[in-house]
Short mmCIF file of C-alpha atoms and ligand atoms in Angstrom, two decimals:
data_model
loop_
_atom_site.label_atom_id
_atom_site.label_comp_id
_atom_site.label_asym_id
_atom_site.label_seq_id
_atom_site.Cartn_x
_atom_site.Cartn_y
_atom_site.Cartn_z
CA UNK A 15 0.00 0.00 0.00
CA UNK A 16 1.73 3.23 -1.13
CA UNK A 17 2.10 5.83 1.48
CA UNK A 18 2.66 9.77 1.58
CA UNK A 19 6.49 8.98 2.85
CA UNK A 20 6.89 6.71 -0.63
CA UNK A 21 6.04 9.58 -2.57
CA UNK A 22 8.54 12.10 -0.26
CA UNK A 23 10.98 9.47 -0.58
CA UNK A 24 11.08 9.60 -4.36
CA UNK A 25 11.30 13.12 -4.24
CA UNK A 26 14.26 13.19 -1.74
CA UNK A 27 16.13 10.33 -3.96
CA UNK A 28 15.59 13.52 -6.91
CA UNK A 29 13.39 10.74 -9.52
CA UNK A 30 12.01 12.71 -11.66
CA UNK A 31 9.97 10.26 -14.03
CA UNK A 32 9.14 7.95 -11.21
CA UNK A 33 7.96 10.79 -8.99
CA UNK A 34 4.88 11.06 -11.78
CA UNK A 35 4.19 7.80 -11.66
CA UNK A 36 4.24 7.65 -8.00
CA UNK A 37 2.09 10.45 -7.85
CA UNK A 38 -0.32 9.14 -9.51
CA UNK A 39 -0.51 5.82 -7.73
CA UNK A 40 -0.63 7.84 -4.79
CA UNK A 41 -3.58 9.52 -6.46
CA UNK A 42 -5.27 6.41 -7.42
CA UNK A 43 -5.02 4.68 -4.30
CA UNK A 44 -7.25 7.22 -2.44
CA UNK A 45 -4.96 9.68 -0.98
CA UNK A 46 -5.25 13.41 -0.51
CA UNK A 47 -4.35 15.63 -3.18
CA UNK A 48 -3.14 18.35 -1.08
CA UNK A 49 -1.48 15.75 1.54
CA UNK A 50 0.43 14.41 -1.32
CA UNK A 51 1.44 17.90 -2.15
CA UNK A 52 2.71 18.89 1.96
CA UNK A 53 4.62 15.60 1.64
CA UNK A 54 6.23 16.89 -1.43
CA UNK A 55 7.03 20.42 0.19
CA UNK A 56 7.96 18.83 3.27
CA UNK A 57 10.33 16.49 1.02
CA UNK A 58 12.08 19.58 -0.40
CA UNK A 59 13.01 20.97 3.24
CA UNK A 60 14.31 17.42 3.93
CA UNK A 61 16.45 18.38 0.71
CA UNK A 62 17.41 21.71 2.06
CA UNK A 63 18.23 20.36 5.27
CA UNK A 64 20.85 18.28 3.87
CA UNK A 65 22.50 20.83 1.77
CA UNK A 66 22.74 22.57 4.84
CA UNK A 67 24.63 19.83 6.31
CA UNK A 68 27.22 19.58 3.09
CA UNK A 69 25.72 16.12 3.16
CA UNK A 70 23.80 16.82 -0.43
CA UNK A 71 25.05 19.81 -3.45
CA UNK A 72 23.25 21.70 -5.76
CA UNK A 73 23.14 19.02 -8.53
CA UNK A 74 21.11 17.08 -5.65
CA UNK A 75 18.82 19.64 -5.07
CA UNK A 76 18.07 20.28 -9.04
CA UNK A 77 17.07 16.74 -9.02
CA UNK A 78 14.74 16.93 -6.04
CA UNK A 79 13.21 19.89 -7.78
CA UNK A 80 12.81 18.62 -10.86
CA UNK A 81 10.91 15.63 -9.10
CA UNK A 82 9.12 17.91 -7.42
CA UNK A 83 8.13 20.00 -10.48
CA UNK A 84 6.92 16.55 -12.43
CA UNK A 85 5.05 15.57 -9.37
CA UNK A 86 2.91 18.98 -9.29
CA UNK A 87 2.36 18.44 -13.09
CA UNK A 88 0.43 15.22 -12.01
CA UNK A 89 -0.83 16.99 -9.38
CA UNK A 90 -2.50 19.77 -10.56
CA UNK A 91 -5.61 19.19 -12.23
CA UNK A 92 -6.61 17.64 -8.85
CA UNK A 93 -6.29 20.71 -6.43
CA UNK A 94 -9.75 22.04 -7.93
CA UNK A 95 -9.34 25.47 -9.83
CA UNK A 96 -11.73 28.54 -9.94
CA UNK A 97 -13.43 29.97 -13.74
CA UNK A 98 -9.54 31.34 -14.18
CA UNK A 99 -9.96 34.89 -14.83
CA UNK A 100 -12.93 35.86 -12.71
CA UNK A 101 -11.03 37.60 -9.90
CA UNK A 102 -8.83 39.69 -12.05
CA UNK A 103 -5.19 39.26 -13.47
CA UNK A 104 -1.81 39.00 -11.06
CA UNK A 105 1.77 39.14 -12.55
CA UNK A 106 3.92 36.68 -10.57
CA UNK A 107 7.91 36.64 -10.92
CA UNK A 108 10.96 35.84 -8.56
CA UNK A 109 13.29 38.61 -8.29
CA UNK A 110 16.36 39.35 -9.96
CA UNK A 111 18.94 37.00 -9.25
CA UNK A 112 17.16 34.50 -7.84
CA UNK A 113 16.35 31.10 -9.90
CA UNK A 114 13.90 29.40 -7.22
CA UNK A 115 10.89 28.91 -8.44
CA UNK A 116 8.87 25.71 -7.21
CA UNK A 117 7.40 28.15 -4.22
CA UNK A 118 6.13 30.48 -7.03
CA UNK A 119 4.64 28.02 -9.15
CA UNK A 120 2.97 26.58 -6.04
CA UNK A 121 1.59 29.73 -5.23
CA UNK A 122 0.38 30.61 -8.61
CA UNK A 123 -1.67 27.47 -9.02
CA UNK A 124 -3.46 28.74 -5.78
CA UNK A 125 -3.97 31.82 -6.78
CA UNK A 126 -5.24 30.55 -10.73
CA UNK A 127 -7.42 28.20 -8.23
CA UNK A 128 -9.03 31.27 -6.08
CA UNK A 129 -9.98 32.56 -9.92
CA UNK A 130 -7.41 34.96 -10.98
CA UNK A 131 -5.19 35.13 -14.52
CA UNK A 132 -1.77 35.15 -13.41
CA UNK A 133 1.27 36.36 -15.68
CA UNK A 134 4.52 34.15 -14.92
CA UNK A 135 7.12 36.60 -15.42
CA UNK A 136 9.23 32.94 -14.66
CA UNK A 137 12.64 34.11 -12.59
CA UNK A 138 15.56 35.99 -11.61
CA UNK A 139 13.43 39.09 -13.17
CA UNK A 140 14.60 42.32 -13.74
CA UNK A 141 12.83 45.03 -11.61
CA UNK A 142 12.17 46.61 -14.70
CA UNK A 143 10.41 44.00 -16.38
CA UNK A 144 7.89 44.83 -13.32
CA UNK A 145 6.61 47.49 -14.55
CA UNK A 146 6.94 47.06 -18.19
CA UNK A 147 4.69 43.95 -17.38
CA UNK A 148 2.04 46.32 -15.79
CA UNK A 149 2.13 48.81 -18.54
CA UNK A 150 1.41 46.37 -20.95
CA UNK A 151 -1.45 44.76 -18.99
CA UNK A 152 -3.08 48.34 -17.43
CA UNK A 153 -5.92 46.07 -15.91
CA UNK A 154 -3.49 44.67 -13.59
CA UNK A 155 -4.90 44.12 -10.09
CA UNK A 156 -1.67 42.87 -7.99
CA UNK A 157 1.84 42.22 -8.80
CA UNK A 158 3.47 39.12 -6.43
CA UNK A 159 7.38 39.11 -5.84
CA UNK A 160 8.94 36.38 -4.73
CA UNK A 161 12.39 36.09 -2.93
CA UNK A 162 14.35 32.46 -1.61
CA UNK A 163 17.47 33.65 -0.89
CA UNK A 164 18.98 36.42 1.90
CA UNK A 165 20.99 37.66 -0.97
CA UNK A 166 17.86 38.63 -3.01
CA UNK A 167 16.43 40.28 -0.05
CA UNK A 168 18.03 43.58 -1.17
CA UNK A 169 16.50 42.92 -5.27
CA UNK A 170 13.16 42.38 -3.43
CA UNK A 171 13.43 45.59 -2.02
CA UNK A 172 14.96 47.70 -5.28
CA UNK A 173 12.17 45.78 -7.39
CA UNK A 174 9.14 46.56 -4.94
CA UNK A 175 11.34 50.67 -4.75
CA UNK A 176 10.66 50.65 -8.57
CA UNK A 177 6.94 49.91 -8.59
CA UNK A 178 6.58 52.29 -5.35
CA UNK A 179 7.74 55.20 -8.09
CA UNK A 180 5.54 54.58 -10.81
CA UNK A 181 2.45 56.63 -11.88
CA UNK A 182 0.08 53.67 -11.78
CA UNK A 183 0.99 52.55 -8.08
CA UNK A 184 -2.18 53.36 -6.67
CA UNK A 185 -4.09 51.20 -8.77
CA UNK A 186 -2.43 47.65 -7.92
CA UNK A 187 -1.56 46.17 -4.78
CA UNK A 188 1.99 44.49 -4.31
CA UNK A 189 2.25 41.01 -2.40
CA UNK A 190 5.49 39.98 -1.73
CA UNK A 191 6.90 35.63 -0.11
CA UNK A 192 9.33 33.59 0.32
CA UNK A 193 11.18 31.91 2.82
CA UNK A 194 13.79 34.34 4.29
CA UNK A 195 11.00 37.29 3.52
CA UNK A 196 9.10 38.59 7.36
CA UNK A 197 5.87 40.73 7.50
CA UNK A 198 8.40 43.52 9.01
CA UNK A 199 10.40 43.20 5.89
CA UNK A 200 7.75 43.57 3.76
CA UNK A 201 6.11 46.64 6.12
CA UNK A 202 9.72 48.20 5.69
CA UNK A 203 9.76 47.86 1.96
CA UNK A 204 6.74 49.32 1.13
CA UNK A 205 4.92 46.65 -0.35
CA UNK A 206 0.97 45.79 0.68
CA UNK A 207 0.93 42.65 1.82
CA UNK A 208 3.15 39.44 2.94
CA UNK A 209 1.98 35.83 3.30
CA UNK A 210 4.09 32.69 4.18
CA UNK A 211 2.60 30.05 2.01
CA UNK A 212 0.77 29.40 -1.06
CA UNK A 213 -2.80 28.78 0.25
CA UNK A 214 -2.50 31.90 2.42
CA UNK A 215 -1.47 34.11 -0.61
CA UNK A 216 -4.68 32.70 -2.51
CA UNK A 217 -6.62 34.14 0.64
CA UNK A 218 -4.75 37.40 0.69
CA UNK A 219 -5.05 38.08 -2.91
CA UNK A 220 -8.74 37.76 -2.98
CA UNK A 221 -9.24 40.06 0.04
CA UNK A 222 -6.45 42.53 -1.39
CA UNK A 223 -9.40 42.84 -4.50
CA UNK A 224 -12.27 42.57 -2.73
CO1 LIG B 318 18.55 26.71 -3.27
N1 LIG B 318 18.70 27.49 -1.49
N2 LIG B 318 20.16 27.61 -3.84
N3 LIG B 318 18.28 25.77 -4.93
N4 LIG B 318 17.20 25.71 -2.39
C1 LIG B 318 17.61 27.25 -0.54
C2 LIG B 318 16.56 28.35 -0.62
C3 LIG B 318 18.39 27.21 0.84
C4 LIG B 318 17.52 27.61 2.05
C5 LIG B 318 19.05 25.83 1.04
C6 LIG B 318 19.82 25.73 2.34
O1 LIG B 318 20.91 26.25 2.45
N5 LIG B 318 19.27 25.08 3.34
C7 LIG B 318 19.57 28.22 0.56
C8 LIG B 318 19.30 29.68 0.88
C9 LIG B 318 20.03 30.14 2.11
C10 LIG B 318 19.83 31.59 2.35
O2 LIG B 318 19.36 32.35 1.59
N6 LIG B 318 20.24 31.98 3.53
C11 LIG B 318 19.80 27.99 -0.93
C12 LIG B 318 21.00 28.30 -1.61
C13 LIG B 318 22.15 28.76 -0.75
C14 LIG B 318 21.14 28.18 -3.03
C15 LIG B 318 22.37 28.51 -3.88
C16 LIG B 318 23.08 29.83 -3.51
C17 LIG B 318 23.32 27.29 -3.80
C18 LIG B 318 24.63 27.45 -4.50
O3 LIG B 318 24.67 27.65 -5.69
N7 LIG B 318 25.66 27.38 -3.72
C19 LIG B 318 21.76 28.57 -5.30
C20 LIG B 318 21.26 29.98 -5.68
C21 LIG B 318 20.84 30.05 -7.10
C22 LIG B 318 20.08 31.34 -7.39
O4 LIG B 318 18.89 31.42 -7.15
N8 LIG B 318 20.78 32.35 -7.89
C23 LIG B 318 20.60 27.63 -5.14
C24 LIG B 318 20.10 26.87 -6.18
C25 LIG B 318 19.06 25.97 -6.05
C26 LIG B 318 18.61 25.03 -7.18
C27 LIG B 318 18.64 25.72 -8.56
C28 LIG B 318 19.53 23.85 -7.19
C29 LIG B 318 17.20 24.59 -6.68
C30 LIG B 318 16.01 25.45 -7.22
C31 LIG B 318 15.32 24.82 -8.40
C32 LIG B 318 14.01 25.52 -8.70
O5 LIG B 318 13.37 26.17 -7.90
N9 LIG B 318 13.61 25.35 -9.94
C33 LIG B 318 17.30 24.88 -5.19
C34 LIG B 318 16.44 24.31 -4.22
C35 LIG B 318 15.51 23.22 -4.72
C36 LIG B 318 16.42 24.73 -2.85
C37 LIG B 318 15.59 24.17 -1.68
C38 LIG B 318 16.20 22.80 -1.30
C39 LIG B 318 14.12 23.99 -1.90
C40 LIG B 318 13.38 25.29 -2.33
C41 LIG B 318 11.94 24.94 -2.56
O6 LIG B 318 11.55 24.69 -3.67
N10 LIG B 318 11.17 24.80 -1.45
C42 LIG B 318 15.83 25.27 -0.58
C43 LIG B 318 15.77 24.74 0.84
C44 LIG B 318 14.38 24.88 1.46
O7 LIG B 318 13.55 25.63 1.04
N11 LIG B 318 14.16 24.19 2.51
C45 LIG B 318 16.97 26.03 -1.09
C46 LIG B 318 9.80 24.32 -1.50
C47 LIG B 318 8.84 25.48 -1.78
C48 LIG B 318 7.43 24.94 -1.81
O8 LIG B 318 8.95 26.38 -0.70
O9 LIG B 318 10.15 28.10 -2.09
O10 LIG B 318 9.75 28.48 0.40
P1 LIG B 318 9.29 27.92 -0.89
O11 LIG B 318 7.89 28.60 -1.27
C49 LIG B 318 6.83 28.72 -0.33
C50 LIG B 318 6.88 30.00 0.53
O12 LIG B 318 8.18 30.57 0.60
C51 LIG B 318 5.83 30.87 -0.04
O13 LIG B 318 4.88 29.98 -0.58
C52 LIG B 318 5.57 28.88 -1.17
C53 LIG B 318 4.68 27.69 -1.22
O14 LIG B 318 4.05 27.42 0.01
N12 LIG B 318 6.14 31.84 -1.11
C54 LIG B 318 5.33 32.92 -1.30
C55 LIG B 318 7.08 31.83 -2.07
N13 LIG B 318 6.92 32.88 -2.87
C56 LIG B 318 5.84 33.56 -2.44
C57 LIG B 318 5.23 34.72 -2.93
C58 LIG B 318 4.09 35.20 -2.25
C59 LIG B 318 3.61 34.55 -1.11
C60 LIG B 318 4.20 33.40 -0.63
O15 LIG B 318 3.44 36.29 -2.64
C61 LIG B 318 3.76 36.89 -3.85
#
């Protein structure tokens, strides 16, 4: 009988084609679609925690994520989704120098399910390429930053300083996340609103349009 540690397992071992397939047995055999997904997540800070411990390097961790990534392909169709669109459109990105992005995916899928359009702006995004991205699409209701890394703290900060400048500010609301990123950080920055995990930026996004 497979079990949520099988599919974490597969993840930690980085097996990209067999996470699928174990996703889906995992799938078929009964189990939660959102358990399946906190045993992926919790999987990755397994990952993390070994890096941290030099006992696992960064062609380990690729792995994992690509694992990861093939297992939320599987995954996805069964976390329910909203009429996409309904809410209003959201640009999504991860800052400038930073190339994490399974956190931003995950939170974009929640946010498509809660019923908004969301622009992947993909990563390490120039701050520019903000606010190009909001000129081009004026109906724009929020603009989501995320940041993984203590070094892109400070790109967080220039990118969320370049949207605090422009013209159209007051008509979009800026929600920044990411593991190193606090709700003082985000206070001090300037931007509207901070939320620690996927489902909660789904929730915050709605009220931030409502
Ligand atoms: Co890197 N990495 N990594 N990494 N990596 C971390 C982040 C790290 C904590 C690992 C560690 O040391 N324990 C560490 C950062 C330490 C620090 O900043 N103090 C680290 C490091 C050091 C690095 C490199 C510098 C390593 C090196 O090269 N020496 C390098 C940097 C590259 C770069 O970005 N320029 C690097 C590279 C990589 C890989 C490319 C190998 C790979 C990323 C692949 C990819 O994403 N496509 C990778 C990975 C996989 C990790 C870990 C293991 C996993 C990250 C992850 O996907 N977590 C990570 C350790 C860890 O997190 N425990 C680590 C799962 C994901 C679901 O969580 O991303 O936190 P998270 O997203 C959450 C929330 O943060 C929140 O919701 C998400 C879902 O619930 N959230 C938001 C995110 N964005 C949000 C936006 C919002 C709201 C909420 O509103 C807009």
């Amino acid at each position: 009988m497979i079990t949520l540690q099988d599919v974490a397992d597969i993840v930690i071992a980085g097996r990209a084609k067999q996470t699928a397939a174990k996703v889906q047995e995992a799938l078929d055999a009964g189990l939660d679609p959102n358990a399946i997904l906190g045993a992926m997540v919790d999987a990755m800070s397994v990952v993390g925690e070994s890096f941290t411990r030099n006992e696992i390097y960064v062609p380990e961790m690729l792995v994992s994520a690509k694992a990861m990534k093939r297992g939320v392909e599987v995954l996805k169709p069964h976390l329910g989704g909203g009429g996409i669109g309904a809410m209003g459109k959201m640009i999504m990105g991860t800052v400038a120098g930073d190339l994490h992005d399974i956190g931003k995916n995950l939170v974009i899928m929640m946010i498509e399910s809660a019923g908004f359009e969301v622009i992947d702006l993909g990563v390490d995004v120039p701050h520019e390429r903000f606010v190009e991205a909001v000129r081009e699409n004026p109906d724009v209701k929020i603009v989501g930053l995320s940041a993984l890394l203590t070094t892109t703290m400070p790109s967080l900060r220039d990118a969320v300083s370049l949207l605090n400048q422009q013209d159209f500010r007051k008509d979009i609301k800026i929600m920044v996340g990411g593991a190193p990123i606090t709700q003082a950080f985000a206070d001090e920055i300037g931007a509207d609103a901070y939320t620690e995990d996927a489902a909660s930026a789904a929730i915050k996004a709605k009220e931030l349009v409502s």
